[in-house]
Short mmCIF file of C-alpha atoms in Angstrom, two decimals:
data_model
loop_
_atom_site.label_atom_id
_atom_site.label_comp_id
_atom_site.label_asym_id
_atom_site.label_seq_id
_atom_site.Cartn_x
_atom_site.Cartn_y
_atom_site.Cartn_z
CA MET Z 1 -43.23 36.51 22.23
CA GLU Z 2 -45.41 37.15 25.29
CA ILE Z 3 -43.78 39.47 27.68
CA LEU Z 4 -44.70 37.77 30.80
CA ARG Z 5 -43.93 34.32 29.54
CA PRO Z 6 -40.67 34.67 27.55
CA SER Z 7 -39.04 31.61 26.07
CA LEU Z 8 -36.27 30.06 28.06
CA ILE Z 9 -32.98 28.42 27.23
CA ASN Z 10 -31.42 25.54 29.44
CA ILE Z 11 -27.71 25.43 28.77
CA SER Z 12 -25.87 22.92 31.09
CA GLY Z 13 -28.23 23.67 34.06
CA ARG Z 14 -28.33 27.60 33.55
CA VAL Z 15 -31.49 29.20 32.49
CA TYR Z 16 -31.54 32.22 30.07
CA ARG Z 17 -34.51 34.35 29.03
CA ARG Z 18 -34.44 34.74 25.28
CA ASN Z 19 -36.00 37.59 23.25
CA THR Z 20 -37.41 37.51 19.67
CA ILE Z 21 -34.71 38.14 17.12
CA LYS Z 22 -34.49 38.40 13.29
CA GLU Z 23 -32.26 36.16 11.65
CA ASP Z 24 -30.37 37.09 8.45
CA GLN Z 25 -30.64 34.75 5.58
CA TYR Z 26 -27.29 33.10 4.18
CA GLU Z 27 -26.28 31.28 1.19
CA GLU Z 28 -25.91 27.51 1.79
CA GLY Z 29 -22.47 26.24 1.27
CA GLU Z 30 -20.58 29.32 2.23
CA GLU Z 31 -18.26 28.33 4.80
CA ASP Z 32 -18.22 31.64 7.04
CA ASP Z 33 -21.75 32.55 6.77
CA SER Z 34 -23.70 32.80 9.92
CA TYR Z 35 -26.93 34.55 11.65
CA MET Z 36 -25.85 38.05 12.65
CA GLY Z 37 -28.09 39.41 15.40
CA PRO Z 38 -27.90 42.32 17.68
CA PRO Z 39 -25.57 42.48 20.61
CA ALA Z 40 -25.86 40.08 23.49
CA SER Z 41 -27.35 42.59 25.77
CA GLU Z 42 -30.37 42.84 23.31
CA GLN Z 43 -30.53 39.03 22.56
CA PHE Z 44 -30.87 37.70 26.14
CA GLU Z 45 -30.61 38.38 29.63
CA GLU Z 46 -28.66 35.96 31.94
CA GLU Z 47 -30.48 34.56 34.84
CA GLU Z 48 -27.03 33.94 36.52
CA GLU Z 49 -24.02 36.13 36.12
CA PHE Z 50 -21.64 33.50 35.32
CA CYS Z 51 -21.65 30.37 33.48
CA ASP Z 52 -19.73 27.64 35.20
CA SER Z 53 -20.65 24.75 33.02
CA HIS Z 54 -16.97 24.94 31.73
CA SER Z 55 -13.73 25.34 33.53
CA ILE Z 56 -12.15 28.75 33.10
CA GLU Z 57 -8.46 28.46 34.00
CA GLN Z 58 -6.06 31.18 35.08
CA THR Z 59 -2.97 31.57 32.84
CA ASP Z 60 0.13 34.13 32.75
CA LYS Z 61 -1.90 36.50 30.45
CA GLY Z 62 -5.38 36.32 32.17
CA PHE Z 63 -7.95 33.53 31.77
CA SER Z 64 -8.64 30.79 29.18
CA CYS Z 65 -11.55 28.48 28.63
CA ALA Z 66 -11.78 25.53 25.94
CA ILE Z 67 -15.03 24.26 24.71
CA ASP Z 68 -15.98 21.40 22.46
CA VAL Z 69 -17.75 22.57 19.32
CA PRO Z 70 -18.48 20.37 16.32
CA SER Z 71 -16.49 21.74 13.14
CA VAL Z 72 -19.83 21.87 11.30
CA LEU Z 73 -20.96 24.67 13.56
CA TYR Z 74 -17.85 26.77 13.42
CA LYS Z 75 -19.21 28.96 10.53
CA TYR Z 76 -22.16 30.14 12.81
CA ILE Z 77 -19.63 31.50 15.22
CA ILE Z 78 -17.32 32.88 12.83
CA GLY Z 79 -20.07 34.71 10.90
CA ARG Z 80 -20.21 36.35 7.33
CA LYS Z 81 -16.69 37.35 6.72
CA GLY Z 82 -15.79 36.92 10.36
CA GLU Z 83 -18.45 39.57 11.75
CA THR Z 84 -20.04 37.35 14.24
CA ARG Z 85 -16.48 36.38 15.98
CA ARG Z 86 -15.38 40.06 15.78
CA ARG Z 87 -18.32 41.37 17.39
CA LEU Z 88 -18.24 38.65 20.20
CA GLU Z 89 -14.74 39.61 20.75
CA ALA Z 90 -15.33 43.27 20.81
CA ASP Z 91 -18.34 42.88 23.08
CA THR Z 92 -16.61 40.76 25.58
CA LYS Z 93 -13.18 42.08 25.23
CA THR Z 94 -11.79 38.43 24.42
CA ASP Z 95 -10.08 36.62 21.76
CA ILE Z 96 -11.90 33.40 20.31
CA HIS Z 97 -9.57 30.96 18.69
CA ILE Z 98 -11.21 28.63 16.27
CA PRO Z 99 -9.86 25.53 14.48
CA LYS Z 100 -9.82 25.63 10.65
CA GLN Z 101 -13.14 24.60 9.00
CA GLY Z 102 -13.47 20.85 9.00
CA VAL Z 103 -10.82 20.27 11.75
CA GLU Z 104 -12.10 18.92 14.80
CA GLY Z 105 -10.93 20.63 17.93
CA GLN Z 106 -11.61 22.98 20.70
CA ILE Z 107 -12.57 26.75 20.41
CA VAL Z 108 -10.41 28.49 23.01
CA ILE Z 109 -11.50 31.67 24.51
CA THR Z 110 -9.05 33.93 26.24
CA GLY Z 111 -9.34 37.30 28.01
CA SER Z 112 -7.76 39.33 30.88
CA GLN Z 113 -10.90 38.94 33.00
CA LYS Z 114 -12.73 35.69 34.03
CA ALA Z 115 -16.14 37.44 33.85
CA ALA Z 116 -15.45 38.59 30.05
CA VAL Z 117 -14.31 34.89 29.21
CA SER Z 118 -17.42 33.52 31.02
CA SER Z 119 -19.72 35.85 28.98
CA ALA Z 120 -18.12 34.83 25.57
CA VAL Z 121 -18.48 31.12 26.61
CA THR Z 122 -22.29 31.87 27.37
CA ARG Z 123 -22.76 33.62 24.13
CA VAL Z 124 -21.04 30.90 21.99
CA GLU Z 125 -23.06 28.23 23.77
CA LEU Z 126 -26.20 30.06 22.69
CA LEU Z 127 -25.14 30.40 19.24
CA VAL Z 128 -24.11 26.62 19.12
CA GLN Z 129 -27.45 25.45 20.64
CA SER Z 130 -29.54 27.80 18.40
CA PHE Z 131 -27.99 26.42 15.31
CA ARG Z 132 -27.72 22.88 16.61
CA LYS Z 133 -31.42 22.72 16.49
CA LYS Z 134 -31.41 23.31 12.78
CA GLN Z 135 -29.12 20.35 11.73
CA PRO Z 136 -30.80 17.35 10.29
CA PHE Z 137 -30.83 14.42 12.56
CA THR Z 138 -27.98 11.87 12.22
CA HIS Z 139 -28.95 9.10 14.62
CA PHE Z 140 -32.09 8.09 16.28
CA LEU Z 141 -32.82 6.36 19.53
CA SER Z 142 -34.79 3.13 19.22
CA PHE Z 143 -36.03 -0.27 20.67
CA ALA Z 144 -35.56 -3.12 18.27
CA LEU Z 145 -39.00 -4.71 17.34
CA ASN Z 146 -37.45 -7.28 14.89
CA HIS Z 147 -38.36 -10.41 16.91
CA PRO Z 148 -38.67 -13.30 14.50
CA GLN Z 149 -42.34 -13.78 15.26
CA VAL Z 150 -43.10 -10.06 14.81
CA GLN Z 151 -41.17 -10.18 11.44
CA ASP Z 152 -43.32 -13.11 10.39
CA GLY Z 153 -46.44 -11.31 11.45
CA PHE Z 154 -45.34 -8.17 9.48
CA LEU Z 155 -44.52 -10.34 6.43
CA ARG Z 156 -48.11 -11.80 6.53
CA PHE Z 157 -49.45 -8.24 6.92
CA LYS Z 158 -47.48 -6.86 3.96
CA GLU Z 159 -48.60 -9.91 1.67
CA GLU Z 160 -52.23 -9.46 2.74
CA VAL Z 161 -52.24 -5.70 1.98
CA LEU Z 162 -50.48 -6.12 -1.40
CA GLU Z 163 -53.03 -8.97 -2.29
CA GLN Z 164 -56.13 -7.09 -1.29
CA CYS Z 165 -55.17 -3.26 -1.56
CA SER Z 166 -52.46 -2.94 -4.15
CA GLN Z 167 -55.06 -1.08 -6.51
CA ASP Z 168 -55.55 1.56 -3.93
CA HIS Z 169 -53.68 4.85 -4.62
CA GLY Z 170 -50.11 4.82 -3.57
CA VAL Z 171 -49.96 1.46 -2.32
CA ASP Z 172 -46.85 -0.67 -3.43
CA GLY Z 173 -44.30 -2.92 -1.98
CA SER Z 174 -41.64 -0.25 -1.89
CA ILE Z 175 -43.21 1.83 1.03
CA PHE Z 176 -42.97 -1.11 3.47
CA GLN Z 177 -40.47 -1.18 6.22
CA ASN Z 178 -37.57 -3.64 5.97
CA PRO Z 179 -38.53 -6.37 8.49
CA ALA Z 180 -35.13 -6.63 9.83
CA LYS Z 181 -35.28 -3.03 10.82
CA LEU Z 182 -38.63 -2.83 12.54
CA HIS Z 183 -38.12 -0.72 15.55
CA LEU Z 184 -39.89 1.75 18.19
CA THR Z 185 -38.57 5.10 17.80
CA VAL Z 186 -37.69 6.96 20.96
CA GLY Z 187 -36.29 10.10 19.71
CA THR Z 188 -33.84 11.64 17.25
CA LEU Z 189 -30.45 13.14 17.71
CA ALA Z 190 -27.96 15.24 15.69
CA LEU Z 191 -24.62 13.90 16.56
CA LEU Z 192 -22.15 16.02 14.57
CA ASN Z 193 -18.75 14.38 15.29
CA ASP Z 194 -17.35 11.08 16.54
CA LEU Z 195 -16.94 12.61 19.97
CA GLU Z 196 -20.56 13.22 20.19
CA VAL Z 197 -21.28 9.77 19.04
CA THR Z 198 -18.90 8.35 21.89
CA GLN Z 199 -20.73 10.66 24.45
CA ALA Z 200 -24.19 9.39 23.22
CA CYS Z 201 -23.07 5.69 23.68
CA LYS Z 202 -21.79 6.38 27.21
CA GLN Z 203 -25.02 8.21 28.12
CA LEU Z 204 -26.98 5.01 26.68
CA GLN Z 205 -25.03 2.73 29.06
CA HIS Z 206 -25.91 4.97 32.02
CA CYS Z 207 -29.42 4.31 31.46
CA GLN Z 208 -29.23 0.67 32.20
CA ASP Z 209 -29.65 1.06 35.91
CA PHE Z 210 -33.09 2.62 35.66
CA ILE Z 211 -34.37 0.32 32.84
CA LYS Z 212 -33.35 -2.64 35.05
CA THR Z 213 -35.28 -0.99 38.11
CA ILE Z 214 -38.45 -0.39 36.17
CA THR Z 215 -38.43 -3.98 34.45
CA GLU Z 216 -37.26 -5.66 37.75
CA GLY Z 217 -34.44 -7.11 35.66
CA LYS Z 218 -36.90 -9.08 33.69
CA PRO Z 219 -37.63 -9.10 29.94
CA LEU Z 220 -40.63 -7.06 29.16
CA PRO Z 221 -43.31 -8.90 26.97
CA LEU Z 222 -44.85 -6.83 24.29
CA GLU Z 223 -47.69 -7.33 21.89
CA VAL Z 224 -48.39 -5.63 18.46
CA THR Z 225 -52.10 -5.00 18.72
CA GLY Z 226 -53.00 -3.13 15.58
CA ILE Z 227 -52.07 -0.39 13.20
CA GLU Z 228 -52.82 3.46 13.02
CA TYR Z 229 -51.99 6.45 10.79
CA MET Z 230 -50.20 9.64 11.73
CA ASN Z 231 -52.13 12.23 9.95
CA ASP Z 232 -55.96 13.17 10.01
CA ASP Z 233 -56.99 11.89 6.59
CA PRO Z 234 -56.90 8.19 6.09
CA ALA Z 235 -57.13 8.48 2.08
CA MET Z 236 -53.83 10.52 2.32
CA VAL Z 237 -51.36 8.72 4.59
CA ASP Z 238 -47.65 9.19 4.67
CA VAL Z 239 -46.85 6.95 7.67
CA LEU Z 240 -48.83 3.92 8.94
CA TYR Z 241 -47.42 2.41 12.22
CA ALA Z 242 -47.90 -0.60 14.63
CA LYS Z 243 -49.43 -0.05 18.00
CA VAL Z 244 -47.43 -1.61 20.70
CA GLN Z 245 -48.26 -2.10 24.42
CA VAL Z 246 -46.99 -4.12 27.44
CA LYS Z 247 -48.81 -7.58 27.71
CA ASP Z 248 -49.84 -7.08 31.38
CA GLY Z 249 -51.24 -3.50 30.48
CA SER Z 250 -48.71 -1.50 32.64
CA ASP Z 251 -47.23 1.74 31.61
CA LYS Z 252 -43.49 0.38 32.07
CA LEU Z 253 -42.51 0.88 28.43
CA GLN Z 254 -43.88 4.44 28.29
CA THR Z 255 -41.99 5.06 31.56
CA ILE Z 256 -38.92 3.81 30.16
CA VAL Z 257 -38.89 5.96 26.96
CA GLU Z 258 -39.76 9.04 28.84
CA ARG Z 259 -36.92 8.49 31.10
CA LEU Z 260 -34.66 7.94 28.17
CA VAL Z 261 -35.70 11.18 26.50
CA ASP Z 262 -35.29 13.03 29.89
CA HIS Z 263 -31.81 11.76 30.19
CA PHE Z 264 -30.55 12.54 26.65
CA VAL Z 265 -32.22 16.10 26.80
CA SER Z 266 -30.63 16.82 29.98
CA SER Z 267 -27.28 15.66 28.47
CA GLY Z 268 -27.71 18.31 25.74
CA LEU Z 269 -27.49 15.45 23.01
CA MET Z 270 -31.31 15.50 22.05
CA VAL Z 271 -34.12 18.22 21.68
CA ARG Z 272 -37.33 17.55 23.35
CA GLU Z 273 -39.99 17.52 20.38
CA TRP Z 274 -43.02 16.66 22.54
CA ASP Z 275 -44.43 16.55 25.91
CA ARG Z 276 -45.10 12.88 25.76
CA VAL Z 277 -43.29 10.38 23.42
CA LYS Z 278 -45.66 8.73 20.97
CA LEU Z 279 -44.73 4.94 20.67
CA HIS Z 280 -44.83 3.70 17.33
CA GLY Z 281 -43.38 1.09 14.98
CA THR Z 282 -43.45 2.25 11.47
CA VAL Z 283 -44.63 -0.41 8.93
CA MET Z 284 -45.19 1.83 5.99
CA ASN Z 285 -43.68 5.18 4.99
CA THR Z 286 -43.86 7.07 1.87
CA LEU Z 287 -40.22 8.14 2.29
CA PHE Z 288 -39.31 4.72 1.55
CA ARG Z 289 -41.11 4.75 -1.79
CA LYS Z 290 -38.83 3.94 -4.99
CA ASP Z 291 -39.23 6.19 -8.08
CA ALA Z 292 -39.06 3.64 -10.94
CA SER Z 293 -38.55 6.39 -13.58
CA ALA Z 294 -35.82 7.99 -11.64
CA GLU Z 295 -34.16 4.57 -11.38
CA ALA Z 296 -34.59 3.95 -15.11
CA ARG Z 297 -32.93 7.29 -15.66
CA GLY Z 298 -30.13 6.60 -13.38
CA GLY Z 299 -30.88 9.34 -11.18
CA ARG Z 300 -31.91 10.12 -7.59
CA GLN Z 301 -35.56 10.22 -6.37
CA ASN Z 302 -36.81 13.76 -5.50
CA MET Z 303 -37.75 13.49 -1.89
CA LYS Z 304 -39.15 16.99 -1.55
CA GLU Z 305 -42.67 15.78 -2.62
CA ARG Z 306 -43.99 12.57 -1.06
CA GLU Z 307 -46.80 10.76 -2.55
CA ALA Z 308 -49.31 9.84 0.02
CA PHE Z 309 -51.26 6.40 -0.05
CA ASP Z 310 -54.89 5.49 0.45
CA ALA Z 311 -55.09 3.61 3.69
CA ARG Z 312 -58.79 3.20 4.19
CA ASN Z 313 -59.20 -0.43 2.90
CA ILE Z 314 -55.94 -1.29 4.91
CA LEU Z 315 -57.49 -0.10 8.06
CA LYS Z 316 -60.83 -1.78 7.39
CA VAL Z 317 -59.16 -5.15 6.92
CA ARG Z 318 -56.71 -4.94 9.78
CA GLY Z 319 -58.67 -2.58 11.99
CA GLN Z 320 -61.66 -5.10 12.28
CA THR Z 321 -59.28 -7.75 13.66
CA THR Z 322 -57.13 -5.59 15.77
CA GLN Z 323 -57.57 -7.81 18.87
CA THR Z 324 -57.37 -11.09 17.14
CA ASN Z 325 -54.12 -10.29 15.32
CA LYS Z 326 -51.76 -9.93 18.31
CA HIS Z 327 -48.41 -11.40 17.73
CA PRO Z 328 -47.56 -13.67 20.83
CA GLY Z 329 -44.06 -14.37 21.99
CA GLY Z 330 -42.88 -10.88 21.07
CA THR Z 331 -40.62 -10.84 23.99
CA PHE Z 332 -38.77 -7.47 24.05
CA LEU Z 333 -35.51 -7.50 26.09
CA PRO Z 334 -35.08 -4.17 27.94
CA ALA Z 335 -32.26 -2.98 25.96
CA CYS Z 336 -31.80 0.10 23.49
CA CYS Z 337 -29.57 0.58 20.43
CA LEU Z 338 -28.34 3.73 18.84
CA LEU Z 339 -28.82 3.40 15.18
CA ASN Z 340 -27.28 5.52 12.34
CA ASN Z 341 -29.73 7.41 10.22
CA THR Z 342 -27.79 6.50 7.06
CA THR Z 343 -28.62 2.82 7.71
CA PHE Z 344 -32.29 3.78 8.31
CA ARG Z 345 -32.39 5.86 4.98
CA SER Z 346 -30.76 3.01 2.99
CA VAL Z 347 -34.24 1.21 2.93
CA SER Z 348 -35.66 4.32 0.87
#
């Protein structure tokens, strides 16, 4: 970490400076395992003395604050054999009450002083945010790209590729996207319980106003103008995607997706991965590949090693006709959908 430019953590509008720490390894599947780092005074320095993102109420015995934390993250607050919770309680002179593992509820922090409760809340939030980033995403925010004419064009593309390039390494019908699930990915989310799914849906509704403002309340006509690959070597490709742009050449679509990401990041439901969203509609993905030998054995495909495919001939065939293979009529209504990752994975 550079001393003059330390990494910052934004939690509910409060900014904290974070120092580099060493994380202990833990065995997967242990309910109470967690990262155990040095005391809070060594982990981070508060930019503000108190954290007021949660309501701290005064009680007969002092002060209390309840915070919503998904049950899958309890173990990181409890720690190995309860060590993390005991350290937090000792450092802040508070009591931290956590529901039983697997039971959704609120973590309640109590203490005799408001400042102590506030400090404990901040430290719990830091732990939650740190380990939330390590959770696999459960949902993704996207625009549907399954207009009937776009689907027809996609099916023609698939037919041509299999007819002309099926002998190329790694090319087979199983790695093509389901035409009904064609979409433009905006960003991924880790929504860890029903409450967070509900919150995400509400946040999505709040985005309607600025989307209508950008589009002036009219449908936004798009066109699919060619294909591109994700990595640097066209002979070893994992993802081939469709390039999409607004017909009038404006940046309205890019503006919409950037505003969507900004909104969800500020709500705490999404982590920003890139400075600028790369608009892409996946048409071929090696994660979809079906392992015939595994199916024959009745087993599951090993997803750790992906078999890339050679896209050079595909790019030659389609790349030469990029401008003449636009799919007209691909009208794209300015509405978003929140898709469950399980549905997305079912195509693999």
